[in-house]
Short mmCIF file of C-alpha atoms in Angstrom, two decimals:
data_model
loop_
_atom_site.label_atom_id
_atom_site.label_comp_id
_atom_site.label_asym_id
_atom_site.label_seq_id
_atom_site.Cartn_x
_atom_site.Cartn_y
_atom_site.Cartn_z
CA UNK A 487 11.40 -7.23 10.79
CA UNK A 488 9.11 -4.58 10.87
CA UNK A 489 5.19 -5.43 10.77
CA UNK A 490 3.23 -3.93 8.07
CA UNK A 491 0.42 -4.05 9.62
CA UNK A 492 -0.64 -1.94 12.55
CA UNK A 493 -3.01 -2.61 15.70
CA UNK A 494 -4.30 -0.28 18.34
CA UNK A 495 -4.94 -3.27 21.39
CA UNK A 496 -5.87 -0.66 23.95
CA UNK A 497 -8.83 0.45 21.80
CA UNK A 498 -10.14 -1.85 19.84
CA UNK A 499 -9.14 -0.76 16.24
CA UNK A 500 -8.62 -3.10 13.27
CA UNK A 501 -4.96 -3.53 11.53
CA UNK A 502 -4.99 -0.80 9.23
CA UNK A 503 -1.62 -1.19 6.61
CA UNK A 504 0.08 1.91 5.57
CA UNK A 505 -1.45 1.93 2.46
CA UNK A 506 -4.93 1.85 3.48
CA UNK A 507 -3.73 4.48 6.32
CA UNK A 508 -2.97 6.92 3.56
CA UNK A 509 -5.73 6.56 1.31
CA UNK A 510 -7.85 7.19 4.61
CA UNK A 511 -5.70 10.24 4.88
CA UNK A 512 -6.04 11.37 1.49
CA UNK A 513 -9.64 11.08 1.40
CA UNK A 514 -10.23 12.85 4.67
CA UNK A 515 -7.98 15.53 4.82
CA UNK A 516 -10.01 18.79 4.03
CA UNK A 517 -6.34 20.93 2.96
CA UNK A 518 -5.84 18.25 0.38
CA UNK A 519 -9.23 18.29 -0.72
CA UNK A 520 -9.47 21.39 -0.83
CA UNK A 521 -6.63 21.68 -2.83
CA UNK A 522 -7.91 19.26 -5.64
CA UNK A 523 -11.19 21.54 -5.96
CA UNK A 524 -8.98 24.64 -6.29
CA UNK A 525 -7.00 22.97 -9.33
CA UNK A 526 -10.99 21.58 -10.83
CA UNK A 527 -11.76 25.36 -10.19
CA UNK A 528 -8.77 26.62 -12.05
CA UNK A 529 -9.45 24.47 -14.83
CA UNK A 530 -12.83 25.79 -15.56
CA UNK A 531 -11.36 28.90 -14.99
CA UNK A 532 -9.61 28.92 -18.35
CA UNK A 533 -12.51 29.05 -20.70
CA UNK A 534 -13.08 32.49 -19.31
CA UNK A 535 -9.71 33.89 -19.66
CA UNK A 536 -10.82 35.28 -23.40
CA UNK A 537 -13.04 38.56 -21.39
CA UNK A 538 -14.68 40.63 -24.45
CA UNK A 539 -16.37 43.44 -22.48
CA UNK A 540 -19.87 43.76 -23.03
CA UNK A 541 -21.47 45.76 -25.80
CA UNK A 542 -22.28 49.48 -25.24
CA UNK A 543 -26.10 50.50 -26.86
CA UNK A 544 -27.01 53.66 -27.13
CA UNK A 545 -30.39 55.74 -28.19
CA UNK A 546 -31.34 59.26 -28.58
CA UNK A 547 -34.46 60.97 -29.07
CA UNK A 548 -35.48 64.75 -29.71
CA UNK A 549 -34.47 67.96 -31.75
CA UNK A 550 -30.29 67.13 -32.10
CA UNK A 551 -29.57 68.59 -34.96
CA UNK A 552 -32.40 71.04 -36.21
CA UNK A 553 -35.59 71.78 -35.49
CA UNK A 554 -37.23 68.31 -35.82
CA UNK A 555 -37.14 65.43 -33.86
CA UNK A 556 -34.31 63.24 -34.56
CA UNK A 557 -33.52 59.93 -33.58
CA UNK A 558 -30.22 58.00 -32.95
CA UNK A 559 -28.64 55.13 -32.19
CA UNK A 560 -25.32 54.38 -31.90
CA UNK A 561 -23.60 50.71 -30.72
CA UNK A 562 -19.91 50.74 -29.61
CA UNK A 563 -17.79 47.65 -28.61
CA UNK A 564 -13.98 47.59 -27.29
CA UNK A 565 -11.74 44.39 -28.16
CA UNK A 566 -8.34 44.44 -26.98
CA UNK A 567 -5.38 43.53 -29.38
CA UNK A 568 -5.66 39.52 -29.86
CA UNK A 569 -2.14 38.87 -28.11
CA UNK A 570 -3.86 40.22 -24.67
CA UNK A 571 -6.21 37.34 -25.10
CA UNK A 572 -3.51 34.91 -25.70
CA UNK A 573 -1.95 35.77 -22.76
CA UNK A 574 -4.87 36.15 -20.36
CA UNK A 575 -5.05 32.57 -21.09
CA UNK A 576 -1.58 31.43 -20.92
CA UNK A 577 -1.63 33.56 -17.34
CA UNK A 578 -4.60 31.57 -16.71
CA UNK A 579 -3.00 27.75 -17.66
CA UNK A 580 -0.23 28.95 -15.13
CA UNK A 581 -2.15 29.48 -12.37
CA UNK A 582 -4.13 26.00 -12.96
CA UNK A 583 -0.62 24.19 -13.58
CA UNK A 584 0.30 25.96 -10.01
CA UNK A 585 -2.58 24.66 -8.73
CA UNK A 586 -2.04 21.33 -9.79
CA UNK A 587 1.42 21.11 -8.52
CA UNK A 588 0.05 22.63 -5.06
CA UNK A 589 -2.01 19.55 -4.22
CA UNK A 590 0.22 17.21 -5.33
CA UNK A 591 2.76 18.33 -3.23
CA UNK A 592 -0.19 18.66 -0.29
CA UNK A 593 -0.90 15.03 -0.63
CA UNK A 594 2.88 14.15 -0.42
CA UNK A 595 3.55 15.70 2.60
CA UNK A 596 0.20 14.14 4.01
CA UNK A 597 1.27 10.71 2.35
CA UNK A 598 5.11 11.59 4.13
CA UNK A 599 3.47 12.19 7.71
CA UNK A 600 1.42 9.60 7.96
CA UNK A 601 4.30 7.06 6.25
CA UNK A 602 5.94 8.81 9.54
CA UNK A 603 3.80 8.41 12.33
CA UNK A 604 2.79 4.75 11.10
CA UNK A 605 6.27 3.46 11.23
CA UNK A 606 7.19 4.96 14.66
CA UNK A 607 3.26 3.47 15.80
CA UNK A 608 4.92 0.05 14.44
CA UNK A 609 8.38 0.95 16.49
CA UNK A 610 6.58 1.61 19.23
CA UNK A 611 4.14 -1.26 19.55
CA UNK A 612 7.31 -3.82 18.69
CA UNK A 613 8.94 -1.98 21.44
CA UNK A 614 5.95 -2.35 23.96
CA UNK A 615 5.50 -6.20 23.37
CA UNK A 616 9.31 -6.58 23.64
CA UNK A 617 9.26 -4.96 27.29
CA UNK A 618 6.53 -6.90 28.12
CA UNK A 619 8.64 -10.19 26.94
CA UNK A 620 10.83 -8.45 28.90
CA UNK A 621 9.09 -7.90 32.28
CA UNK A 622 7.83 -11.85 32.06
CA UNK A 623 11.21 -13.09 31.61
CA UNK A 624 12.43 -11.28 34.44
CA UNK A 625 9.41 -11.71 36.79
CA UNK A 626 9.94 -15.57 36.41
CA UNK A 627 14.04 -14.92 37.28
CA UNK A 628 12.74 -12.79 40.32
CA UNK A 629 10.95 -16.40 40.99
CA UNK A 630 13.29 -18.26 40.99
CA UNK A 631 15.34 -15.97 42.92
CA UNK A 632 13.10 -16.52 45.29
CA UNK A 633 12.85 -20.33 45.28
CA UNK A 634 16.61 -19.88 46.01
CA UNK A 635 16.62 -17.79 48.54
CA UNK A 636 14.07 -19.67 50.82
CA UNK A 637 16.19 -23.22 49.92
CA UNK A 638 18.85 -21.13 51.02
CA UNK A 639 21.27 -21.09 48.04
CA UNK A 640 21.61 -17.26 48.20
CA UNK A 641 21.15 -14.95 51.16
CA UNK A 642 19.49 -11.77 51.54
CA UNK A 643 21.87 -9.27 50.53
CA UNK A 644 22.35 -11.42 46.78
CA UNK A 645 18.21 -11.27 46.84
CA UNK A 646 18.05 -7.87 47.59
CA UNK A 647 20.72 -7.14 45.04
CA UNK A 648 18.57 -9.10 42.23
CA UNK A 649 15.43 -7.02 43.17
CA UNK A 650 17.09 -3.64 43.02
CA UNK A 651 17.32 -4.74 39.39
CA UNK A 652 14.11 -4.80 38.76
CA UNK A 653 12.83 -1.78 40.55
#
């Protein structure tokens, strides 16, 4: 059976299980992160999809229209037809929904590649103890290959043989 829980020997490190291996992924990887701000950022973004362009004031002074001084004043202001609006802000919920789907499928490729690389740490390690199981077993036949050997059960060429073996 596979362990679920993972240890570096060679440095040190505590067992870490997957899951807390991927929440210290998701909280440290700056793509990720930086795709959750980007969908906060599009969210705020869609209270100021409805753009009314800014009020035009104007003011004149002097002799316009006879031989007096005039004054006037005159205040313009363009609005688009509503349905621009509308759709400004449905353009605008788009891009946050694509947002949105953008870091969710950033954190499951992140939550995929470290799933990934923890397993085949796991197959490795299992593998590495196993050898070592290995290597023991063996060095203790190469032992008694030896004890053999000088009580003169085998000769040199059966020894020899054994040893290649291992080598």
């Amino acid at each position: 059976t596979a362990k679920l829980q993972a240890q570096s020997s060679v440095n040190g490190y505590s067992k870490l299980s997957l899951q807390q291996a991927i929440d210290t992924a998701l909280k440290s990887n700056y793509a990720t992160i930086a795709d959750r701000e980007l969908a906060v950022y599009q969210k705020k973004l869609i209270k100021t999809s409805f753009d009314i362009p800014t009020t035009n004031v104007q003011a004149e002074y002097g002799q316009l229209n006879s031989s007096y001084n005039d004054t006037r004043y005159s205040i313009s202001q363009e609005l688009q037809f509503p349905t621009v609006y509308v759709r400004q802000k449905a353009v605008q919920n788009q891009a946050y929904q694509t947002s949105v789907l953008a870091a969710k499928l950033s954190e499951s490729e992140l939550k995929k590649q470290v799933t990934a690389t923890y397993y085949e740490l796991v197959y490795l390690q299992n593998k590495y103890e196993l050898l070592n199981k290995m290597d023991s077993l063996f060095q203790k036949y190469l032992q008694q290959i030896q004890l053999r050997f000088d009580k003169g059960d085998i000769n040199l060429l059966q020894k020899l043989a054994i040893e290649n073996q291992h080598a």
